[in-house]
Amino acid sequence: MKIAIAGTGYVGFVTAVCLAEHGHQVTCVDVDKQKIDSLNRYGKALIYEKDLDALMEKNKERLTYTTDYASAYKDAEIIFIGVGTPEKRDGSANLNYVYAVAMQIAETAERECVVVVKSTVPIGTNERVEKLIREHRPEGAAPLHVASNPEFLSQGTAVHDTLHASRIVMGVEDEYSKAKLTELYKDFAAPKIITNRRSAEMIKYASNDFLALKISYINEIANLCEEIGADIEDVAKGMGYDKRIGSKFLRAGIGYGGSCFPKDTKALHWLSDYHEQELKTVKAAIEVNDHQKLKLIRKAHKYYEDLEGVTVAVLGLTFKPGTDDLREAPSLTNIPMLLEEGAIVKVYDPVGMERFKEHYPTQVKYCKSAEEALDGAELCLILTDWPKIKEIPIARYAELMDKAIILDGRNCYELDEVRVGGVTYDSVGRITVH
Ligand SMILES: NC(=O)c1ccc[n+]([C@@H]2O[C@H](COP(=O)([O-])OP(=O)(O)OC[C@H]3O[C@@H](n4cnc5c(N)ncnc54)[C@H](O)[C@@H]3O)[C@@H](O)[C@H]2O)c1
């Protein structure tokens, strides 16, 4: 099929490459000229995601990149909207990018086609997109149909999650959309849920918010474990064997980040409040997460009354391993606080440093390895559980650091491993090992 995708970000680009892998002809559209020029010139993904470059190379004959949206939309059979829906000041979702694309499609699509909203959007947005299209459609133009097809990929495993989706949700209000989307996804083995657009929009928010809730819940239990001498790793393991609970998303740490959970919890909470049906559980999840993000800074003051002049190694900058994405990463709240307190900050991340430099070009020292960051440090904060960080033998901290105080926000090590002497290992929801 001939597909156009508006938005060449984490979702739009991965979707494009995976649909090309399934034999579709895909045109990626973006307003960011630099992005499109770079994709055309170098033929390499602009985001870090496992297997993406290889799949892009394999399917390059079926992929094109352009800023000229009219040329992409005019004869597409399906047009995806995969642009950002960032958080507004009041917590609601900013839909300006979605609406801008809808109007561009209305003005330029020449054949009958399905406009598929893949961006995460509040309940009722598909209807507004349809209305906007109707208002901006030239008289006598071919009909455009609007359908919802939310995305569930996880950064770090985005290609796998798309090719082997847990489910494909199609929110449709007409037979044309249903037939087209069914045809598009016919070779995907995932369970297909065909429902109305509002339910599809809700499935996405309810799923993300449930996962965020699970994380905040385990983090609160972890905080209590620390106080009462229980071990959160064993507690989570014991809980996870119960199939009704499941073991996923029971990893205690310093909270969720990324481009989805923080904004999607706030957006659904805003919407529930607006409808006077406040989701109190979601509100609590947000509050717990905000508090959890700064847990390591609070812990740091157990060891140093004042961080002025203290050399701090920060391992991990991205919001999770497997991605270069820094959106809502704990590094962006913790490092400014360290700097504000006068700490000397040395950082290491296997892939996130270039993006971090855009925020802090000179204020921190960028290190080529974790060892370089640890060398001479008096405190270490582990913010991301990259394999490269987890595999550092604990004895190396003792050898390299001036004072080997490790605050592990991701529980990267077993407590048995850290009893090597010479280190203080303080993690989340477990006893501190000295
Ligand atoms: N990132 C994720 O893991 C993830 C997972 C599921 C769903 N989502 C949802 O998908 C949507 C996109 O997220 P993302 O992380 O890919 O965003 P992103 O910020 O990485 O990419 C958005 C892209 O859209 C482009 N854009 C803006 N206006 C445009 C226009 N008029 N025409 C064409 N392109 C335009 C931007 O330049 C940018 O490249 C969001 O609603 C998000 O909540 C994201």
PDB file of C-alpha atoms in Angstrom, residues 123 198 268-278:
ATOM      1  CA  ILE A 123     -10.481  10.988  24.064  1.00  0.00           C
ATOM      2  CA  ARG A 198     -13.072   6.874  21.659  1.00  0.00           C
ATOM      3  CA  LEU A 268      -5.615  11.716  31.485  1.00  0.00           C
ATOM      4  CA  HIS A 269      -5.745  13.201  34.958  1.00  0.00           C
ATOM      5  CA  TRP A 270      -6.517  16.601  33.450  1.00  0.00           C
ATOM      6  CA  LEU A 271      -9.262  15.084  31.320  1.00  0.00           C
ATOM      7  CA  SER A 272     -10.786  13.204  34.251  1.00  0.00           C
ATOM      8  CA  ASP A 273     -10.774  16.372  36.314  1.00  0.00           C
ATOM      9  CA  TYR A 274     -12.410  18.253  33.454  1.00  0.00           C
ATOM     10  CA  HIS A 275     -15.189  15.659  33.392  1.00  0.00           C
ATOM     11  CA  GLU A 276     -15.472  15.859  37.195  1.00  0.00           C
ATOM     12  CA  GLN A 277     -14.444  12.208  37.466  1.00  0.00           C
ATOM     13  CA  GLU A 278     -11.011  12.759  38.894  1.00  0.00           C
TER      14      GLU A 278
END
